[in-house]
């Protein structure tokens, strides 16, 4: 997901087919590993231990086929890929796009965006766990004596996977496309070999089998629908990766190669089970001769590692966007590529993801049990995307609301059906991603509320900048050479660091810059729009730096642009003054006691502003103050 800096114009720059190959490696990793377990779980769940009947197999296959066509192809590939925010996609991009389309701050869309982002984090933990576990379970067939080593080997692979994140993914990403190209070709070949086991399986193309299955199986049909949804998990990644590969490469890869390979494999599994019901134990690995099970297990493990890598880097990218949008405190961001700004590594996020993934593997032990926990997070995100997509189609594309509803409402209803089906698995494990998502939502809510209350409290003690400038002109302090840059959230008021400097040091620099950093509702900001400089007086200027929500601010680099506006910026003669507030819970707070403590803990854990804005530490003066909240 964060593996390329290409935008939707990238096909002209990087090469259309190179991006298509890269998309096959990154975009489709998650959905491409679903054949390992999706068909097996759906049919086994519907059969309830009994032999799989013909009606059941055809019904499940028909549901999988039409789920892929409606949810992934129609909704994401053909519709939402067109809803790009300056070339970028994903839940938070769609939220920003919708809020901009409404022309005002929409709490409803903000809540939807938070829910979608929170559920994606839950999915980021479950995808590596179930993908790697399901692949290594091939050992149960290749070498039954090694069955007890499945979980330890899974843990080892996952620890190694998360362990290499700090080194970046640029080198290994070069192999993603070719490996997944071979993987999908293998899926198609496996399926093609077995469709002839029972060619009548192709009758499942008729949607009547799907409708009949749901109508005649009642609650079991709805439960099966939850398992069928496993076949489309990862579909939301098509939209999230829009900015990295572009619309046309993703559409071409899906329609021309990935979708046909998946369908051929699923129908091959269905034909195999119809001709040999005992193969339902693990139809994917039963499709190849016993001698090829071990090589296939190794290939599947490689494919699932790639799928997991895409989700992990996607989580890094999403958390970085959330920080920029003010939804979370600053996290330490490390760049793992000198040429690609999208290659980032967040140590704390990586550690938390690893802990969550390992807990899931140790708690559920098998992919079948873990499948019950899968789906709810993705289906929630898909419902959220559909609702926000309606706002974009209606307001931004300027469709009439009935026309927008006619297009998007059926798709949202399908997503809602899958969401309801996954809710039935709540007690069987679906509570896990909901718990992760709820915890994430609570953190975001607490952070935003705490920052708002802190802003209100700070505003009461702030002095208008114009008043201070007027006072200093009447009673000038001692003037020292050089430039002082004061970081603040509101340029209309005096930064606390400036007040403290005047109060304690009783000096004023000959040039003083009140610097604010703005996060725009666009993914990136053009260099021409990066900086805005306003001369307030002989000694004071206001500078506003603008960054997109997918960019990480680099203040010194951006300030170099000020030279074009007349300010001779020299890092060696400039001091940056940063306020550092030490927070303590107040005796009486507008937040609950636990929430206040959580906010204080989040504030303490936030990455240092100096590091986050990439300011040289040798040029920084920190001014501390204790604040109760």
XYZ file of C-alpha atoms in Angstrom:
629
model
C 0.000 0.000 0.000
C 2.705 2.539 0.859
C 5.093 0.884 -1.557
C 5.165 3.435 -4.347
C 4.927 7.171 -4.717
C 3.207 6.921 -8.088
C -0.007 8.868 -8.571
C -2.846 8.397 -10.987
C -0.687 10.118 -13.608
C 2.077 7.625 -12.950
C 1.296 5.334 -15.918
C 2.697 8.002 -18.200
C 5.837 8.361 -16.074
C 6.663 4.941 -14.734
C 5.206 2.715 -17.426
C 1.712 1.325 -17.553
C 2.672 -2.355 -17.523
C 5.271 -1.874 -14.781
C 2.581 -0.336 -12.578
C 0.144 -3.089 -13.515
C 2.681 -5.708 -12.446
C 3.398 -3.792 -9.240
C -0.321 -3.594 -8.542
C -0.658 -7.360 -8.898
C 2.044 -7.717 -6.253
C 0.752 -5.207 -3.726
C -2.912 -4.376 -4.322
C -4.251 -7.918 -4.668
C -2.170 -9.756 -2.067
C -4.980 -9.988 0.502
C -7.814 -10.977 -1.824
C -5.417 -13.245 -3.736
C -4.828 -15.489 -0.718
C -8.547 -15.909 0.056
C -8.816 -19.188 -1.969
C -6.725 -20.801 0.773
C -9.697 -20.776 3.138
C -12.786 -18.924 1.809
C -14.492 -21.718 -0.167
C -13.619 -24.342 2.479
C -15.056 -22.303 5.350
C -18.237 -21.381 3.469
C -19.088 -24.916 2.343
C -18.021 -26.598 5.590
C -20.038 -24.095 7.622
C -23.138 -24.617 5.507
C -22.781 -28.426 5.533
C -22.441 -28.533 9.311
C -20.373 -31.727 9.272
C -22.543 -33.533 6.709
C -21.362 -34.295 3.151
C -21.560 -31.251 0.904
C -24.583 -31.492 -1.404
C -24.631 -30.317 -5.002
C -27.099 -27.534 -4.224
C -24.874 -26.322 -1.402
C -21.663 -26.258 -3.481
C -23.323 -24.488 -6.418
C -25.007 -22.026 -4.068
C -21.738 -21.104 -2.344
C -19.882 -20.776 -5.662
C -22.618 -18.564 -7.053
C -22.464 -16.359 -3.946
C -18.671 -16.035 -4.249
C -18.891 -15.198 -7.952
C -21.509 -12.492 -7.539
C -19.881 -11.094 -4.393
C -16.683 -10.574 -6.393
C -18.617 -9.012 -9.271
C -20.815 -6.702 -7.172
C -18.706 -5.739 -4.155
C -15.244 -5.639 -5.700
C -15.774 -5.100 -9.420
C -18.848 -2.853 -9.558
C -18.365 -0.886 -6.343
C -14.616 -0.472 -6.068
C -13.077 -1.117 -9.486
C -15.669 0.637 -11.644
C -17.124 3.250 -9.250
C -15.043 4.304 -6.242
C -11.732 4.242 -8.104
C -13.085 7.332 -9.858
C -13.586 9.105 -6.512
C -9.966 10.117 -6.106
C -8.762 12.917 -3.823
C -6.038 14.508 -5.946
C -5.106 11.027 -7.109
C -5.307 9.350 -3.692
C -7.806 6.818 -2.363
C -8.689 5.126 0.905
C -11.164 5.711 3.734
C -9.540 8.883 5.101
C -9.092 10.300 1.591
C -12.766 9.650 0.900
C -13.677 11.307 4.215
C -11.626 14.396 3.336
C -13.169 14.442 -0.136
C -16.697 14.235 1.280
C -16.102 16.973 3.845
C -14.683 19.227 1.152
C -17.658 18.474 -1.101
C -20.066 19.535 1.647
C -18.146 22.779 2.086
C -18.217 22.534 5.874
C -16.909 20.423 8.708
C -19.171 17.402 8.906
C -19.180 15.543 12.223
C -21.089 12.678 10.579
C -18.406 12.118 7.944
C -15.677 12.498 10.575
C -17.303 9.762 12.663
C -17.605 7.529 9.594
C -13.956 8.133 8.734
C -12.862 7.284 12.284
C -14.927 4.077 12.233
C -13.502 3.033 8.869
C -9.916 3.797 9.917
C -10.357 1.988 13.247
C -11.720 -1.116 11.548
C -8.829 -1.092 9.082
C -6.393 -1.303 11.992
C -8.300 -4.337 13.274
C -8.043 -5.868 9.804
C -4.299 -5.116 9.775
C -3.903 -7.479 12.714
C -6.144 -10.280 11.486
C -4.940 -10.449 7.859
C -1.330 -11.466 8.655
C -2.537 -13.952 11.294
C -5.089 -15.815 9.152
C -3.117 -15.580 5.891
C 0.179 -16.988 7.181
C -1.575 -19.538 9.408
C -3.716 -20.870 6.546
C -0.674 -21.200 4.284
C 1.480 -23.085 6.781
C -1.448 -25.423 7.537
C -0.501 -27.101 4.263
C 2.031 -28.987 6.397
C -0.874 -30.984 7.862
C -1.281 -32.570 4.422
C 2.329 -32.569 3.210
C 3.745 -33.916 6.484
C 1.065 -34.787 9.080
C 3.760 -35.452 11.681
C 4.620 -31.743 11.616
C 1.094 -30.626 12.492
C 2.188 -29.521 15.975
C 4.721 -27.147 14.421
C 2.127 -25.118 12.467
C 1.555 -22.499 15.166
C 5.262 -22.125 16.163
C 6.268 -21.775 12.506
C 3.512 -19.204 11.979
C 4.774 -17.209 14.951
C 8.345 -17.406 13.610
C 7.342 -16.188 10.129
C 5.320 -13.300 11.604
C 8.111 -12.219 13.961
C 10.560 -12.213 11.038
C 8.068 -10.293 8.881
C 7.558 -7.534 11.434
C 11.247 -7.593 12.318
C 12.362 -6.562 8.837
C 9.979 -3.605 8.613
C 12.601 -1.187 9.930
C 14.797 -1.964 6.918
C 12.110 -0.892 4.483
C 10.279 -2.831 1.796
C 11.856 -1.352 -1.328
C 14.148 -4.322 -2.011
C 11.646 -7.082 -1.301
C 8.854 -5.138 -3.047
C 10.617 -5.641 -6.372
C 9.804 -9.335 -6.093
C 6.161 -8.817 -5.073
C 4.857 -8.438 -8.621
C 6.633 -11.455 -10.169
C 5.865 -13.703 -7.165
C 2.166 -12.805 -7.166
C 2.072 -13.123 -10.963
C 3.239 -16.730 -10.571
C 0.802 -17.188 -7.670
C -2.263 -16.121 -9.655
C -1.132 -18.138 -12.664
C -0.830 -21.146 -10.345
C -4.318 -20.520 -8.971
C -5.733 -20.485 -12.501
C -3.824 -23.622 -13.518
C -4.974 -25.529 -10.408
C -8.583 -24.579 -11.035
C -8.469 -25.338 -14.757
C -7.173 -28.853 -14.070
C -10.152 -29.685 -11.873
C -13.107 -27.935 -13.489
C -13.331 -30.926 -15.819
C -13.844 -33.146 -12.741
C -17.437 -31.971 -12.923
C -18.046 -29.355 -15.669
C -21.628 -28.872 -14.455
C -20.110 -26.705 -11.716
C -20.172 -23.860 -14.249
C -23.937 -23.679 -13.729
C -23.132 -21.627 -10.584
C -22.643 -18.639 -12.895
C -26.453 -18.366 -12.791
C -27.350 -16.070 -9.825
C -30.469 -18.166 -9.299
C -28.362 -20.694 -7.358
C -27.182 -17.986 -4.954
C -30.716 -16.649 -4.434
C -32.165 -20.158 -3.985
C -29.480 -21.073 -1.459
C -30.140 -17.988 0.690
C -33.914 -18.370 0.442
C -33.945 -22.070 1.383
C -31.319 -22.141 4.151
C -32.577 -19.425 6.495
C -30.119 -18.621 9.294
C -27.578 -21.102 7.910
C -27.639 -19.174 4.638
C -26.859 -15.928 6.449
C -24.033 -17.565 8.409
C -22.653 -18.949 5.145
C -22.829 -15.465 3.670
C -20.424 -14.361 6.404
C -17.968 -17.058 5.298
C -18.474 -16.175 1.615
C -17.380 -12.651 2.494
C -13.888 -14.040 3.117
C -13.565 -14.203 -0.681
C -13.814 -10.397 -1.024
C -11.720 -9.295 1.956
C -8.967 -7.151 0.553
C -11.309 -5.571 -1.981
C -11.065 -2.265 -0.127
C -7.298 -2.324 -0.826
C -8.057 -1.617 -4.494
C -9.264 1.829 -3.500
C -6.681 2.420 -0.769
C -3.858 1.848 -3.259
C -5.259 4.149 -5.934
C -2.573 6.789 -5.407
C 0.246 4.284 -5.550
C -0.541 2.635 -8.877
C -3.271 4.575 -10.633
C -6.782 3.686 -11.723
C -6.086 2.103 -15.111
C -3.332 -0.293 -13.983
C -5.495 -1.522 -11.091
C -8.560 -1.962 -13.299
C -6.549 -3.742 -15.995
C -4.868 -6.112 -13.532
C -8.185 -6.972 -11.855
C -10.398 -7.434 -14.894
C -7.787 -8.981 -17.150
C -5.917 -11.313 -14.828
C -6.670 -11.420 -11.088
C -10.466 -11.851 -11.217
C -10.366 -14.635 -13.861
C -7.633 -16.484 -11.913
C -9.626 -16.326 -8.673
C -12.867 -17.492 -10.288
C -11.199 -20.387 -12.114
C -9.631 -21.540 -8.848
C -12.886 -21.315 -6.885
C -14.791 -23.228 -9.557
C -12.011 -25.809 -9.669
C -12.345 -26.305 -5.888
C -16.096 -26.668 -6.333
C -15.746 -29.288 -9.066
C -13.228 -31.203 -6.940
C -15.585 -31.317 -3.958
C -18.500 -32.399 -6.152
C -16.453 -35.294 -7.520
C -14.732 -36.103 -4.204
C -16.666 -34.863 -1.108
C -13.771 -35.918 1.180
C -11.641 -33.167 -0.395
C -13.640 -30.598 1.601
C -11.155 -31.120 4.448
C -8.818 -28.745 2.572
C -9.869 -28.432 -1.086
C -7.130 -25.955 -1.949
C -4.231 -28.271 -1.142
C -6.163 -31.345 -2.348
C -6.100 -29.857 -5.857
C -2.445 -30.827 -6.364
C -0.672 -34.210 -6.140
C 0.749 -35.024 -2.721
C 4.317 -34.501 -3.966
C 3.499 -30.870 -4.830
C 1.808 -29.970 -1.538
C 5.046 -28.890 0.146
C 6.200 -26.629 -2.741
C 2.682 -25.185 -2.892
C 2.804 -24.559 0.874
C 6.046 -22.617 0.449
C 4.573 -20.593 -2.422
C 1.398 -19.929 -0.418
C 3.500 -18.793 2.539
C 5.352 -16.339 0.280
C 2.037 -15.051 -1.085
C 0.575 -14.596 2.397
C 3.696 -12.770 3.576
C 3.261 -10.391 0.636
C -0.436 -9.953 1.488
C 0.506 -9.240 5.092
C 3.205 -6.773 4.026
C 0.683 -4.778 2.013
C -1.648 -4.526 5.019
C 1.179 -3.560 7.392
C 2.470 -0.770 5.160
C -1.147 0.282 4.635
C -1.514 0.618 8.414
C 1.634 2.748 8.551
C 0.238 4.994 5.828
C -3.199 5.268 7.476
C -1.780 6.106 10.924
C 0.452 8.743 9.337
C -2.592 10.281 7.634
C -4.545 10.199 10.918
C -1.725 12.074 12.677
C -1.702 14.729 9.965
C -5.483 15.126 10.268
C -5.174 15.614 14.034
C -6.886 12.340 14.905
C -3.890 10.903 16.780
C -0.786 12.188 18.585
C 2.477 12.405 16.667
C 4.165 9.038 16.119
C 7.828 8.595 15.316
C 8.181 8.241 11.544
C 11.323 6.813 9.975
C 11.995 7.002 6.269
C 13.320 3.771 4.772
C 13.983 5.114 1.291
C 16.045 8.102 0.161
C 14.032 8.486 -3.042
C 10.496 7.423 -2.099
C 8.737 9.511 0.554
C 5.992 6.875 0.784
C 8.388 4.349 2.284
C 7.865 4.907 6.007
C 8.246 2.887 9.179
C 6.477 3.603 12.472
C 8.257 1.658 15.252
C 5.511 1.939 17.866
C 2.740 0.998 15.434
C 4.814 -1.942 14.188
C 5.284 -3.249 17.745
C 1.582 -2.906 18.590
C 0.562 -4.699 15.377
C 2.967 -7.561 16.080
C 1.630 -8.001 19.615
C -1.944 -8.048 18.323
C -1.152 -10.517 15.515
C 0.677 -12.931 17.828
C -2.145 -12.813 20.378
C -4.623 -13.727 17.631
C -2.529 -16.693 16.437
C -2.020 -18.016 19.970
C -5.666 -17.456 20.900
C -7.309 -19.080 17.845
C -4.612 -21.633 16.824
C -6.208 -22.522 13.430
C -7.315 -20.542 10.395
C -10.820 -22.076 10.622
C -11.316 -20.655 14.102
C -9.728 -17.359 13.132
C -12.028 -17.105 10.098
C -14.876 -16.391 12.504
C -13.060 -13.235 13.596
C -12.348 -12.153 10.048
C -14.717 -10.140 7.910
C -16.462 -7.873 10.394
C -13.735 -5.234 10.184
C -13.629 -5.238 6.373
C -17.422 -5.286 5.983
C -17.688 -2.288 8.334
C -15.126 -0.381 6.266
C -16.998 -1.249 3.069
C -20.312 0.046 4.464
C -18.568 3.255 5.543
C -16.979 3.671 2.094
C -20.373 3.228 0.456
C -22.082 5.879 2.598
C -19.291 8.412 2.095
C -19.236 7.525 -1.600
C -22.889 8.585 -1.812
C -21.974 12.039 -0.458
C -19.177 12.396 -3.014
C -21.345 11.270 -5.960
C -24.197 13.529 -4.879
C -22.324 16.678 -3.879
C -18.979 16.559 -5.684
C -20.049 14.885 -8.908
C -23.273 16.919 -8.771
C -25.638 14.044 -9.441
C -29.206 14.375 -8.275
C -29.670 12.574 -4.982
C -32.142 10.031 -6.456
C -29.633 9.126 -9.197
C -26.799 8.851 -6.668
C -28.961 6.709 -4.399
C -29.998 4.486 -7.311
C -26.344 3.698 -8.021
C -24.884 3.424 -4.533
C -27.812 2.200 -2.409
C -27.934 -1.355 -3.859
C -24.180 -1.675 -3.289
C -24.475 -0.444 0.301
C -27.341 -2.877 0.907
C -25.147 -5.762 -0.247
C -22.387 -4.565 2.083
C -24.944 -4.292 4.890
C -26.031 -7.897 4.278
C -22.438 -9.061 4.629
C -22.031 -6.911 7.747
C -25.160 -8.487 9.293
C -23.916 -11.964 8.378
C -20.575 -11.296 10.048
C -22.318 -10.021 13.178
C -23.721 -13.526 13.655
C -20.133 -14.622 14.345
C -19.821 -12.119 17.176
C -19.429 -14.673 19.969
C -17.273 -16.969 17.813
C -14.507 -14.411 17.430
C -15.912 -11.416 15.535
C -15.696 -9.502 18.835
C -11.898 -9.350 18.419
C -11.693 -6.846 15.524
C -14.609 -4.917 17.023
C -12.642 -4.681 20.274
C -9.551 -3.485 18.412
C -11.637 -0.997 16.440
C -13.446 0.257 19.552
C -10.134 0.774 21.356
C -8.810 2.737 18.378
C -11.972 4.853 18.187
C -11.767 5.632 21.927
C -8.151 6.748 21.510
C -9.070 9.025 18.576
C -12.091 10.468 20.407
C -10.072 11.075 23.570
C -7.238 12.752 21.681
C -9.510 15.092 19.721
C -11.543 16.018 22.810
C -8.438 16.576 24.930
C -6.779 18.748 22.268
C -9.987 20.807 21.909
C -10.234 21.387 25.684
C -6.539 22.237 25.844
C -7.005 24.734 23.025
C -9.917 26.395 24.850
C -7.908 26.638 28.075
C -4.861 28.021 26.280
C -6.980 30.588 24.437
C -8.117 32.126 27.745
C -4.531 33.015 28.628
C -3.398 34.072 25.166
C -2.523 37.622 24.135
C -3.393 38.938 20.656
C -0.242 39.265 18.573
C -1.115 42.786 17.371
C -1.403 43.981 20.984
C 2.045 42.608 21.840
C 3.655 44.152 18.753
C 2.157 47.525 19.636
C 3.444 47.250 23.195
C 6.935 46.256 22.053
C 7.106 49.241 19.693
C 6.373 51.579 22.598
C 8.704 49.831 25.032
C 11.279 47.910 22.959
C 13.331 45.249 24.804
C 16.971 44.448 24.112
C 17.358 43.377 20.452
C 19.690 40.504 19.527
C 20.857 39.453 16.068
C 19.418 36.515 14.166
C 16.016 35.078 13.394
C 13.657 33.417 15.860
C 10.933 31.096 14.576
C 8.068 30.432 16.999
C 5.858 27.439 16.253
C 2.214 27.962 17.148
C -1.236 26.665 16.263
C -2.817 30.112 15.844
C -0.869 33.004 14.324
C -3.335 35.582 15.659
C -2.126 35.057 19.218
C 1.302 35.273 20.818
C 3.037 31.871 21.022
C 3.720 30.859 24.654
C 7.418 30.397 23.815
C 7.646 34.050 22.723
C 6.044 35.273 25.941
C 8.386 33.132 28.029
C 11.403 34.384 26.068
C 10.434 37.999 26.701
C 9.561 37.361 30.339
C 12.665 35.404 31.351
C 15.370 36.409 28.846
C 14.062 39.956 28.269
C 15.297 39.958 24.661
C 13.779 40.062 21.191
C 15.409 38.885 17.970
C 15.790 41.311 15.089
C 13.619 39.015 12.950
C 10.710 37.045 14.454
C 8.609 34.582 12.524
C 5.272 33.286 13.800
C 5.054 29.894 12.116
C 1.912 27.838 11.712
C 1.664 24.468 10.004
C -1.612 23.680 8.241
C -2.811 20.257 7.158
C -4.943 20.525 4.039
C -7.804 18.237 2.984
C -5.775 17.167 -0.034
C -3.172 14.369 -0.025
C -0.338 16.629 -1.194
C 0.318 20.325 -1.715
C 2.135 21.752 -4.720
C 5.387 23.607 -4.034
C 3.838 26.850 -5.300
C 1.141 26.636 -2.627
C 3.411 25.397 0.158
C 4.169 28.695 1.884
C 2.341 31.926 2.655
C 4.310 34.859 4.120
C 2.813 38.054 5.540
C 4.948 40.927 6.840
C 3.294 42.232 10.029
C 5.872 44.797 11.162
C 9.545 45.561 10.796
C 10.481 42.760 13.196
C 7.549 40.329 12.839
C 6.331 38.124 10.014
C 3.717 35.410 9.800
C 4.538 32.275 7.841
C 2.058 29.491 7.149
C 3.325 26.177 5.797
C 0.818 23.901 4.107
C 1.155 20.145 3.851
C -1.187 17.477 2.526
C -2.487 14.860 4.931
C -0.351 12.192 3.248
C 2.843 14.228 3.617
C 5.183 14.369 6.591
C 6.146 17.990 7.307
C 9.762 19.016 6.716
C 9.910 22.559 8.064
C 13.489 23.567 7.127
C 13.065 22.282 3.571
C 9.762 24.121 3.196
C 11.163 27.377 4.615
C 13.788 27.446 1.882
C 10.883 28.320 -0.439
C 10.455 31.554 1.537
C 13.498 32.970 -0.261
C 11.315 33.430 -3.335
C 9.027 35.593 -1.197
C 11.813 37.838 0.035
C 12.878 36.175 3.283
C 16.534 35.156 3.246
C 16.203 32.001 5.331
C 19.487 30.732 6.767
C 19.219 27.688 9.010
C 22.525 28.514 10.767
C 21.329 31.923 11.979
C 17.827 30.774 12.879
C 16.596 29.500 16.243
C 13.349 27.567 16.529
C 11.364 28.104 19.721
C 8.999 25.289 20.611
C 6.588 25.169 23.547
C 6.579 21.932 25.513
C 3.592 21.508 27.803
C 3.707 19.098 30.721
C 0.149 17.910 31.303
C -1.366 16.842 34.599
C -4.942 15.727 35.354
C -6.924 18.539 36.968
C -8.924 18.005 40.146
C -12.034 18.669 38.098
C -12.047 18.024 34.372
C -14.651 18.139 31.615
C -13.520 14.645 30.624
C -13.993 11.472 32.633
C -11.124 10.645 34.958
C -10.008 7.645 32.900
C -10.222 9.688 29.726
C -8.120 12.476 31.206
C -5.446 9.985 32.245
C -5.523 8.429 28.770
C -5.115 11.826 27.117
C -2.180 12.732 29.364
C -0.563 9.363 28.565
C -1.102 9.909 24.832
C 0.389 13.403 25.044
C 3.456 12.080 26.872
C 3.916 9.329 24.282
C 3.677 11.738 21.340
C 6.793 12.099 19.250
C 8.798 15.247 19.865
C 7.688 18.124 17.627
C 11.320 18.807 16.734
C 11.737 15.326 15.296
C 8.319 15.211 13.694
C 8.837 18.489 11.819
C 12.433 17.440 11.017
C 14.006 20.519 12.632
C 17.724 20.182 13.478
C 17.894 19.678 17.246
C 20.895 21.991 17.517
C 18.739 24.919 16.373
C 15.840 24.326 18.793
C 15.039 26.065 22.087
C 12.299 24.350 24.092
C 10.245 26.322 26.595
C 8.317 24.257 29.117
C 5.086 24.952 30.968
C 2.883 22.850 33.247
C -0.794 22.685 32.334
C -3.677 20.914 34.069
C -6.507 19.452 32.051
